[in-house]
Short mmCIF file of C-alpha atoms in Angstrom, two decimals:
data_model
loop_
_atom_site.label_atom_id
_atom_site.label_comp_id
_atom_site.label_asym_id
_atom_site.label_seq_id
_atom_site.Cartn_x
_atom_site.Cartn_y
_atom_site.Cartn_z
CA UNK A 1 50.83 49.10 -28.19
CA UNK A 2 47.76 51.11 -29.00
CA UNK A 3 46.01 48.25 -31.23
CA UNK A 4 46.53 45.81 -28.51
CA UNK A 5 44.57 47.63 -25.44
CA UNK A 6 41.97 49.17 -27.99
CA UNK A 7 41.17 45.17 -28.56
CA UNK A 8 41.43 44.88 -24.62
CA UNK A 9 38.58 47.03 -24.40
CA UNK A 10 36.60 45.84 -26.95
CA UNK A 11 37.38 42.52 -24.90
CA UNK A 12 35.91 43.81 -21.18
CA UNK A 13 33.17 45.78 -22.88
CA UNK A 14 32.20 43.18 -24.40
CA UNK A 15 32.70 40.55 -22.35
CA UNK A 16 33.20 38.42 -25.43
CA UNK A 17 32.66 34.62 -24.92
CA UNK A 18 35.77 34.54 -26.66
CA UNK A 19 37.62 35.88 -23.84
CA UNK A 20 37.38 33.25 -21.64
CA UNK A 21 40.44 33.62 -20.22
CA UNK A 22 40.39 36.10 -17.74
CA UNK A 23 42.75 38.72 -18.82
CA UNK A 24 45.36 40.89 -16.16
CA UNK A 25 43.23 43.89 -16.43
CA UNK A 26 39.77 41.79 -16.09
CA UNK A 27 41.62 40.04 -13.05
CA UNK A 28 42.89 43.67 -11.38
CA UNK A 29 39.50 44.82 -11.70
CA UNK A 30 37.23 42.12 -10.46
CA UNK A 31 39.89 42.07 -7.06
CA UNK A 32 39.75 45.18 -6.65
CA UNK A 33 35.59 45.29 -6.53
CA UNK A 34 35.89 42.51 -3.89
CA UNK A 35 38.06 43.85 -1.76
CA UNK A 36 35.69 47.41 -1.64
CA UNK A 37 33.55 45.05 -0.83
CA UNK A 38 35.00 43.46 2.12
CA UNK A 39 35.97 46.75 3.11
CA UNK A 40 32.64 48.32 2.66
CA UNK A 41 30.63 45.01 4.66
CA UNK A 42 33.13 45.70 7.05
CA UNK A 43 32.82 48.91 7.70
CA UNK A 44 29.10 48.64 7.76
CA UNK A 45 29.16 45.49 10.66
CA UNK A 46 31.67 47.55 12.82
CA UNK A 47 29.32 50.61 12.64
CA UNK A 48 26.65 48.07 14.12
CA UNK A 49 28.70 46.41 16.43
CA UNK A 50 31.86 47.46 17.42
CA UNK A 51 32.92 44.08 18.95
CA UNK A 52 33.40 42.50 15.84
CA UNK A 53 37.00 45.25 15.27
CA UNK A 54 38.07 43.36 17.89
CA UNK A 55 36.79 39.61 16.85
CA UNK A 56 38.74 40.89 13.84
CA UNK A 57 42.14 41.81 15.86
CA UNK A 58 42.55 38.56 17.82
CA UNK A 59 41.93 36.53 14.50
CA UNK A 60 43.89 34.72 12.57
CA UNK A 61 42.18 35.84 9.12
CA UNK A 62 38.91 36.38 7.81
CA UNK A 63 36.83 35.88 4.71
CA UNK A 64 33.99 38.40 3.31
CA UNK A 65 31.27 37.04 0.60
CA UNK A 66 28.96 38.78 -1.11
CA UNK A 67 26.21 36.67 -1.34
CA UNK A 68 23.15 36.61 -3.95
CA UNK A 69 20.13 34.80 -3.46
CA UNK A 70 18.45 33.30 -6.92
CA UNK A 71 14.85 32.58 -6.79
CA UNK A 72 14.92 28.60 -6.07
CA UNK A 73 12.28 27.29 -4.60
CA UNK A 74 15.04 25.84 -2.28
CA UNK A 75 15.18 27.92 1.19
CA UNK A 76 18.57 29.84 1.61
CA UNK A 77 20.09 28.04 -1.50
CA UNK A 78 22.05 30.90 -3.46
CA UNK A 79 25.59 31.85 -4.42
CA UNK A 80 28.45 34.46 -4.43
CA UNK A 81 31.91 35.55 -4.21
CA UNK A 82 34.52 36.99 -1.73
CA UNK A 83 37.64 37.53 -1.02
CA UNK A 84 39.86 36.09 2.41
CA UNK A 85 42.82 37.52 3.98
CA UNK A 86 45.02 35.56 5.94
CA UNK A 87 46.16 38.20 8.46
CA UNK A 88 49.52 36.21 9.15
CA UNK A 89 50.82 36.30 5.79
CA UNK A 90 48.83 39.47 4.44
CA UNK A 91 47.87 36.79 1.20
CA UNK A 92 44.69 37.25 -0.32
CA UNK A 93 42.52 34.47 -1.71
CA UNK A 94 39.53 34.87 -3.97
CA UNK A 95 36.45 32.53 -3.54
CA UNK A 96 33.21 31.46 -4.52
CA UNK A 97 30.67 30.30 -2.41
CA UNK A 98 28.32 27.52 -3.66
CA UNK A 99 26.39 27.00 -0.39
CA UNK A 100 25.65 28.50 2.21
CA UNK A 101 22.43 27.80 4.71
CA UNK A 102 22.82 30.02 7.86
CA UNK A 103 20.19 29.44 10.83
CA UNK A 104 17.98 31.55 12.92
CA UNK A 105 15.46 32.54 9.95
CA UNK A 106 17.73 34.76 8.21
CA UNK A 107 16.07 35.96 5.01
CA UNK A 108 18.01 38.38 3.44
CA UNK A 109 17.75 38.37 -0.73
CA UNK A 110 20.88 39.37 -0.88
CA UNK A 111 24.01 39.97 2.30
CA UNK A 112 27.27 40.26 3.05
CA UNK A 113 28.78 37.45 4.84
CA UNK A 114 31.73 37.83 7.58
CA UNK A 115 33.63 35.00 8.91
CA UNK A 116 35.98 35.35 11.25
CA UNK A 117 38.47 32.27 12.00
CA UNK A 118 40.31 31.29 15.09
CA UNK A 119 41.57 28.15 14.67
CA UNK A 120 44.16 27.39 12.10
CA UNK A 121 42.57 24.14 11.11
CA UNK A 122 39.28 25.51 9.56
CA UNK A 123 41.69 28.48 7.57
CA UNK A 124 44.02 25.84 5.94
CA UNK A 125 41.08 24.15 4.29
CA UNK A 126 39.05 27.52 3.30
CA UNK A 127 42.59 28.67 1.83
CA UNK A 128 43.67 24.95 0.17
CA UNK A 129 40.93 25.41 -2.00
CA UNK A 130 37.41 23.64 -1.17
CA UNK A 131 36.07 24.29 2.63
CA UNK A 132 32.82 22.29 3.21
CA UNK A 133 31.50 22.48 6.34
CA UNK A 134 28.03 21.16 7.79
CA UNK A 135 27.19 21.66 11.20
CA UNK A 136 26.56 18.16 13.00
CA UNK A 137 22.81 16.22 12.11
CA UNK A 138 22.01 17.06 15.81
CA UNK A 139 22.16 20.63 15.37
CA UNK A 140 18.78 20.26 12.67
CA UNK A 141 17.64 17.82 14.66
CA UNK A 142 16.17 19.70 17.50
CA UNK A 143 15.82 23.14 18.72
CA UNK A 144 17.41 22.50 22.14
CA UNK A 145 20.49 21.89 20.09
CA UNK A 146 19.72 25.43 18.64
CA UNK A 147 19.17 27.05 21.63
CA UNK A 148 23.35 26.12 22.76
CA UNK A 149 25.67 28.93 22.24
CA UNK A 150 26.57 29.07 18.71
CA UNK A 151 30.18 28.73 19.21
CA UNK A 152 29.50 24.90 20.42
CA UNK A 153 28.25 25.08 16.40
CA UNK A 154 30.60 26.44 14.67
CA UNK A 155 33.82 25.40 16.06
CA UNK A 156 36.48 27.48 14.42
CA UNK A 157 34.59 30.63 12.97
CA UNK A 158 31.93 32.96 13.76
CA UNK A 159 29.77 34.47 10.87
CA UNK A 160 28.48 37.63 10.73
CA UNK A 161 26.32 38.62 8.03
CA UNK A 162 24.85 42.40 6.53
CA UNK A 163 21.78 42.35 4.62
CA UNK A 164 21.73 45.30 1.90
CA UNK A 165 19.10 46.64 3.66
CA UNK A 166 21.22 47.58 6.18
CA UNK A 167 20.24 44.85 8.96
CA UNK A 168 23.02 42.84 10.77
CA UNK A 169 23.29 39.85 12.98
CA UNK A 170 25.45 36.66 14.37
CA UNK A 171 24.32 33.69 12.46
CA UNK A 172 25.21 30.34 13.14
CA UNK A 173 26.26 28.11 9.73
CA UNK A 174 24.46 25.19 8.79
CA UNK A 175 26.08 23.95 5.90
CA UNK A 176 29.16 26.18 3.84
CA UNK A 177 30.74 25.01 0.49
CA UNK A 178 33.37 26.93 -0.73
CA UNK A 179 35.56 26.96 -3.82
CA UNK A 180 38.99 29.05 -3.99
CA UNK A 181 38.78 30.89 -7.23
CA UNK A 182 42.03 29.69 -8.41
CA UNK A 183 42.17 32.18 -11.96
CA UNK A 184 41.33 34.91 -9.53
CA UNK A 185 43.26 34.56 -6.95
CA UNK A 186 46.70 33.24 -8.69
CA UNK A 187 49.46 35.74 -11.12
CA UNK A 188 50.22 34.39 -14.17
#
C-alpha cells in the first residue's frame, strides 16, 4: 500500500546501503536508461555513417556500452555498462564491461561503444555471461599487423564507438572483458 512505496522512495532516493538488493522499480529504471542509451549512441553513429543501419540489419545482434574512463595512470583502462539485444530472439541482456582497450589512438574520456556480431559463436559467449576476448599477441606486436583490415582482427564483431563529444569511428578491439549483469538482466 501507501507505507510500502513511500519506503520505496525513501529506498531509491537514498540509495541506502541497505538496499542492496536491487529492487523491481530500481531494476525498471536502470533498463530503461540503458536502453535510451543504446538508442541514443545509435542514433548518433547512423547520423555519421549510415552504413552501420545496415551492419545493424544483416546482424545477428548487437551490444551498446556506455563506457567511462577513470583517471588510471593505465592507458584506455576504464569501465561501463550496456545493454545487448539478440535480434533473433528480441531478449535483452544487461552487461558490464570491465575492459576494454580499442586501437588506433582512440582517446575519448568517455564513449559509446557499438558492437555489431555476425557470427553466432562470439554472441553465445557475450550472452552466457563472461565474453573475454584479446586480439592475437601478433596484432601488438607490430604495426604491419595493424595496418591488415580490421576484420582479419576481430573475427566475429565490428566495434564502433561515439565519443560524447560527438566524434565517431571503426575501432579495432584489443582486449574486451565482459560480465552479464545477471540482477539486471534476470525477473525475479
Amino acid at each position: 500500500g501507501m507505507r510500502k512505496s513511500l519506503v520505496l522512495l525513501t529506498c531509491i532516493l537514498l540509495l541506502a546501503s541497505g538496499c542492496s538488493t536491487m529492487t523491481t522499480a530500481e531494476k525498471v529504471q536502470k533498463r530503461e536508461q540503458l536502453d535510451f542509451m543504446a538508442e541514443t549512441a545509435i542514433d548518433g553513429l547512423i547520423k555519421r555513417d549510415p552504413g552501420i543501419g545496415q551492419e545493424l540489419e544483416n546482424s545477428l545482434g548487437y551490444a551498446v556500452a556506455n563506457m567511462k574512463l577513470t583517471k588510471v595512470p593505465v592507458v584506455g583502462a576504464g569501465g561501463g555498462e550496456g545493454v545487448f539485444v539478440n535480434k533473433q530472439t528480441g531478449q535483452r541482456t544487461y552487461f558490464t564491461v570491465s575492459r576494454l582497450d580499442v586501437g588506433g589512438g582512440w582517446g575519448a574520456r568517455s564513449y559509446k561503444v557499438l558492437v555489431v556480431f555476425e557470427s553466432q559463436q562470439v554472441m553465445d559467449k557475450m550472452e552466457g555471461g563472461v565474453w573475454v576476448f584479446q586480439a592475437g599477441a601478433e596484432a601488438s606486436a607490430g604495426t604491419a599487423a595493424a595496418e591488415g583490415s580490421t576484420g582479419d582482427l576481430n573475427k566475429g564483431f565490428t566495434m564502433h564507438v561515439l565519443s560524447d563529444g560527438g566524434a565517431s569511428a571503426t575501432v579495432t578491439a584489443r582486449v574486451i572483458r565482459t560480465k552479464v549483469n545477471k540482477k539486471l538482466s534476470e525477473d525475479d
